[in-house]
Short mmCIF file of C-alpha atoms in Angstrom, two decimals:
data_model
loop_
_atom_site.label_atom_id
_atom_site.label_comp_id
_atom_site.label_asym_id
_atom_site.label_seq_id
_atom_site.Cartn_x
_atom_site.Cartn_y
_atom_site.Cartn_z
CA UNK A 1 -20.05 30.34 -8.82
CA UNK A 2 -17.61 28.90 -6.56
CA UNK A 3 -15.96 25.51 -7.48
CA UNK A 4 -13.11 23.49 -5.86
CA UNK A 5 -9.85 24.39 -6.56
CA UNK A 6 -8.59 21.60 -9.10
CA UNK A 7 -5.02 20.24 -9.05
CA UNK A 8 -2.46 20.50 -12.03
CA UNK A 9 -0.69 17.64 -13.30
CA UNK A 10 2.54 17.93 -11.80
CA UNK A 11 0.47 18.10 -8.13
CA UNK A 12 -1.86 15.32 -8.91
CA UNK A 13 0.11 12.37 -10.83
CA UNK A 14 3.24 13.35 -8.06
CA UNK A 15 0.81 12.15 -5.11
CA UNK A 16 -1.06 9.20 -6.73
CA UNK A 17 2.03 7.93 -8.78
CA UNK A 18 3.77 8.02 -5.16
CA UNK A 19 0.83 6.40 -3.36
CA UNK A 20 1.21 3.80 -6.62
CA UNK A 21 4.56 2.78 -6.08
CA UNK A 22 4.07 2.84 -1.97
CA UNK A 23 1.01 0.08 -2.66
CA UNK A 24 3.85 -2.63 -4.08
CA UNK A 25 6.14 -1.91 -1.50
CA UNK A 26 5.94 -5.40 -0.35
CA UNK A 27 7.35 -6.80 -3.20
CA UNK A 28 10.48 -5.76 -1.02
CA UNK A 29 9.82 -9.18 0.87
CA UNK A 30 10.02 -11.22 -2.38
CA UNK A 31 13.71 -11.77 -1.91
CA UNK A 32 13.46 -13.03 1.67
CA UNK A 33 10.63 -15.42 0.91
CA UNK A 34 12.83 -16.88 -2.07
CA UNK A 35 15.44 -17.03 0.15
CA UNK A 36 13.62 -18.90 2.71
CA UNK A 37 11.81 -21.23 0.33
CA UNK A 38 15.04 -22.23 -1.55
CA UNK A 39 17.17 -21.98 1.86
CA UNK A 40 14.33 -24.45 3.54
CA UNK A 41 14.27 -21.93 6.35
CA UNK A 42 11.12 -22.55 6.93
CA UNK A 43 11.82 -25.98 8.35
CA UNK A 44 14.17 -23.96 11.69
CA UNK A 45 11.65 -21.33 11.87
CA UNK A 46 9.02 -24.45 13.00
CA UNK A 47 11.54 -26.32 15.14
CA UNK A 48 12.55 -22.70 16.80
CA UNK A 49 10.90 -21.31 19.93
CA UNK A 50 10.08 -18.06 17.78
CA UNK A 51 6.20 -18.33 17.60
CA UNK A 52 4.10 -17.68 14.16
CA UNK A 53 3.50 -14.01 15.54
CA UNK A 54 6.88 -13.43 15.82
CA UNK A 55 7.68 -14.47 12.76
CA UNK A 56 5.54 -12.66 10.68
CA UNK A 57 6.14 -9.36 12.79
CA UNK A 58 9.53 -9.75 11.96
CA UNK A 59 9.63 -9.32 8.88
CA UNK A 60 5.95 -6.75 8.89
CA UNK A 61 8.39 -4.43 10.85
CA UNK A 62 11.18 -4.70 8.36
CA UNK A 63 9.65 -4.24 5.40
CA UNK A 64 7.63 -1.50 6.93
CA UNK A 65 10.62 0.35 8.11
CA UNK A 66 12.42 0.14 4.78
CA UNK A 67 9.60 1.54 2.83
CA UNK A 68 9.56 3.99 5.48
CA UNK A 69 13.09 5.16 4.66
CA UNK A 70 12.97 4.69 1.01
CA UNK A 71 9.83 7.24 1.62
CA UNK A 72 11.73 10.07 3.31
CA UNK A 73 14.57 10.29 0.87
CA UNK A 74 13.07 9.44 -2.51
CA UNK A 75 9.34 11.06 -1.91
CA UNK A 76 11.25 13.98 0.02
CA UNK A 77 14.54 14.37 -1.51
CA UNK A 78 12.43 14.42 -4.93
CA UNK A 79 9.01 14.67 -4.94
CA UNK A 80 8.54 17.46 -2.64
CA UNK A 81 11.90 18.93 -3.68
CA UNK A 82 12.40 18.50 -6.81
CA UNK A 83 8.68 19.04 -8.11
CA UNK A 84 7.82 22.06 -5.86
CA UNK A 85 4.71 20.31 -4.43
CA UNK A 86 3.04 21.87 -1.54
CA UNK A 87 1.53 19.79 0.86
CA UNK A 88 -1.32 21.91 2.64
CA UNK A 89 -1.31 19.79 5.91
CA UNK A 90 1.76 18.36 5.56
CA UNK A 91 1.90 15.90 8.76
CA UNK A 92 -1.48 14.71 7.94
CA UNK A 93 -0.68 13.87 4.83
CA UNK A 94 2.37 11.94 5.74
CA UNK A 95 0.99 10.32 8.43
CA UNK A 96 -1.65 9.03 5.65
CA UNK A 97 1.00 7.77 3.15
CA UNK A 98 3.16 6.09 6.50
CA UNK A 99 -0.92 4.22 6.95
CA UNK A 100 -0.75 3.43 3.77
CA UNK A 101 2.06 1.74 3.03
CA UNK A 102 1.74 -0.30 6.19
CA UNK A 103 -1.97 -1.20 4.82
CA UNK A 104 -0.48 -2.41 1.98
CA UNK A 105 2.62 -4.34 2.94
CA UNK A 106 0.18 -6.00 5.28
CA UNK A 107 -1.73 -6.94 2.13
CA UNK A 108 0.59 -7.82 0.11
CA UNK A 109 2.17 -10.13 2.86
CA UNK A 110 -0.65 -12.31 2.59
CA UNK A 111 -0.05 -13.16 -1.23
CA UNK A 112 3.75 -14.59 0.10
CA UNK A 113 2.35 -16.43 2.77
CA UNK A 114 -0.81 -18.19 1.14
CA UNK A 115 0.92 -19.28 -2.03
CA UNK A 116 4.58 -21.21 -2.08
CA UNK A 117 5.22 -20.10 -5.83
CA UNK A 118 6.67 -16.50 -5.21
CA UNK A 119 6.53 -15.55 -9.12
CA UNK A 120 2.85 -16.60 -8.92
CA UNK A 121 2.22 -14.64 -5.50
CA UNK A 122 4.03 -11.12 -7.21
CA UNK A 123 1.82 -11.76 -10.41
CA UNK A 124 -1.23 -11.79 -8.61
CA UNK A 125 -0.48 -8.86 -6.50
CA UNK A 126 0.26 -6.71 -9.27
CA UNK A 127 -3.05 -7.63 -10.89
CA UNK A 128 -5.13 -6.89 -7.93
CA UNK A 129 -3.08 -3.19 -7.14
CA UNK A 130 -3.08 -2.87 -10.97
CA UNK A 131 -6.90 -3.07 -10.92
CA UNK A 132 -7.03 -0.96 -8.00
CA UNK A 133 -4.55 1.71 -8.94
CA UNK A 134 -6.99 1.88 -12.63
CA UNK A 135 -10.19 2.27 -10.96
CA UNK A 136 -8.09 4.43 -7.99
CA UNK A 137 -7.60 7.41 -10.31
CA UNK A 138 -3.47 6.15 -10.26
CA UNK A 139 -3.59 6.52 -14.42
CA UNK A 140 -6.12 8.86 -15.27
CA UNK A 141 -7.32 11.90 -13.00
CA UNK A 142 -10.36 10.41 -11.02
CA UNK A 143 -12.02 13.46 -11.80
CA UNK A 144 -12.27 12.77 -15.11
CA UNK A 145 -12.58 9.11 -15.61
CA UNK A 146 -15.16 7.12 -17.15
CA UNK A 147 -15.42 4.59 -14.75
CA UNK A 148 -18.22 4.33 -12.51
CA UNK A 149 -18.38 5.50 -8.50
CA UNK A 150 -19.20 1.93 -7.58
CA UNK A 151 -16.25 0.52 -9.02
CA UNK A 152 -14.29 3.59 -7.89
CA UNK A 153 -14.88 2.52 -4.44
CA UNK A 154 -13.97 -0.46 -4.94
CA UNK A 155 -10.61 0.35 -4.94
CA UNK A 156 -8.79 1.65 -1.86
CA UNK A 157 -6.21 3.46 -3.52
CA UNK A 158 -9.14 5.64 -4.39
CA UNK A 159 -10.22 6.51 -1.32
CA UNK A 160 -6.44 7.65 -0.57
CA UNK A 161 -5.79 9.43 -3.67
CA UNK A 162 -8.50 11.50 -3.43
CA UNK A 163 -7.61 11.97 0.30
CA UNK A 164 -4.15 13.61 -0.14
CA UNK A 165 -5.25 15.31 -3.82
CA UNK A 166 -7.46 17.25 -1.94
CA UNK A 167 -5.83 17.69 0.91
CA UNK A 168 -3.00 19.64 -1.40
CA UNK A 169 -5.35 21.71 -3.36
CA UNK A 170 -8.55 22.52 -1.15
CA UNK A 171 -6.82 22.13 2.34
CA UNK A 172 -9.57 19.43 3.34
CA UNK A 173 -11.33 16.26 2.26
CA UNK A 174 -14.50 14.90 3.00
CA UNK A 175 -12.81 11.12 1.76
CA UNK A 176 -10.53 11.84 4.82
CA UNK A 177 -13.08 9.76 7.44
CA UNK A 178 -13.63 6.92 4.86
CA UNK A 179 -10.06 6.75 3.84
CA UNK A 180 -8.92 6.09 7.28
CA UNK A 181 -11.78 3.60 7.85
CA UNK A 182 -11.17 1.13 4.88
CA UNK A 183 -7.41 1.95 5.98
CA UNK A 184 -7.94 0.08 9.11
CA UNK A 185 -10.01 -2.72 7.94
CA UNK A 186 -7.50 -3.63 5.37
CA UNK A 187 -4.76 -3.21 8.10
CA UNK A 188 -6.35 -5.15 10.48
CA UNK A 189 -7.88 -7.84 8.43
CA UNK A 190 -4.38 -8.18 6.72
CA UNK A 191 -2.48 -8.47 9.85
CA UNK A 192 -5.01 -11.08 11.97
CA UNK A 193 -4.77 -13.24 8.91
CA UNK A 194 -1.52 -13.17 8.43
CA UNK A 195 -0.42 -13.76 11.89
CA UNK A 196 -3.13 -16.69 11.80
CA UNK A 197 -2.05 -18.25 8.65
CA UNK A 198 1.97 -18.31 9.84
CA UNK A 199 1.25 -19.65 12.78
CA UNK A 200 -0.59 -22.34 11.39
CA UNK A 201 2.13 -23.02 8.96
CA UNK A 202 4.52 -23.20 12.17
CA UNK A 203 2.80 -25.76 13.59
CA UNK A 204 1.91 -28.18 10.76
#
């Protein structure tokens, strides 16, 4: 009988402890918010002729860019190094982390902007990618995990650990479609709100 080749632990919790860490990567914006808030930079970015957009893009770009970096020479200096792990379509699969992250800062973003405490905006995040990164197979293989499918999809970390898990062992996924769908919408969604929201802010 033939079965899908299954991943060993070294190949598996290197990708979705990666993918983990890439999902908080906009905790790197914590510092510039706190800087702002205590700073009252806020109060020049409204009287400037920089709009909302700009604003946020600003720092969406840098944050984006750092992870970016951090990416190349920790995931690829170690990870890919260090561990041996063999990437079967490797520019796919990078081009799905680079997604990913940008997803996610996007997300995250939102949490800094809605709420003025900044300890209360990083404790929320980390509940809701905490939840996520559970029921997205981050701690336990999704193969063998108790939790249900509904709640499994509930999580988009899911659909992007089993994405680039399979992707390394079998060559292809059939989460690969679906992974860059709910990619998008979260992108998207993320972005338009957070554009929306800061220039709001601007003008009040």
């Amino acid at each position: 009988i033939e079965a899908a080749e299954q991943p060993d632990a070294d190949t598996y919790y290197c990708i979705v402890q990666t993918v983990y860490f890439a999902s908080l990567c906009s905790v790197f914006l914590c510092l510039i918010y706190i800087t702002e808030r205590r700073q009252n930079i806020g109060i020049r970015f409204r009287s400037s002729t920089a709009s909302g957009v700009h604003t946020y893009l600003g720092k969406l770009i840098a944050c984006v860019l750092t992870t970016w970096l951090s990416m190349i020479l920790i995931t690829g200096g170690l990870v890919l190094l260090l561990f041996d792990i063999k990437l079967d379509h490797p520019i796919l699969s990078i081009a799905l982390m680079m997604f990913t992250t940008l997803a996610f800062i996007a997300f995250g973003m939102l949490f800094f902007i809605i709420f003025r405490n900044t300890a209360a905006s990083i404790g929320l995040l980390f509940v809701v990618i905490w939840f996520w990164g559970y029921a997205g197979g981050c701690f336990e293989t999704y193969m063998l995990s108790s939790i249900s499918q509904t709640v499994k999809q509930m999580s988009p970390l899911y659909y992007v650990n089993r994405t680039l898990v399979e992707l390394s062992v079998n060559g292809s996924s059939n989460y690969l479609t679906p992974c860059i769908t709910v990619l998008t919408l979260m992108t998207v969604i993320s972005i338009a709100l957070g554009m929306f929201i800061t220039s709001k802010k601007k003008e009040v």
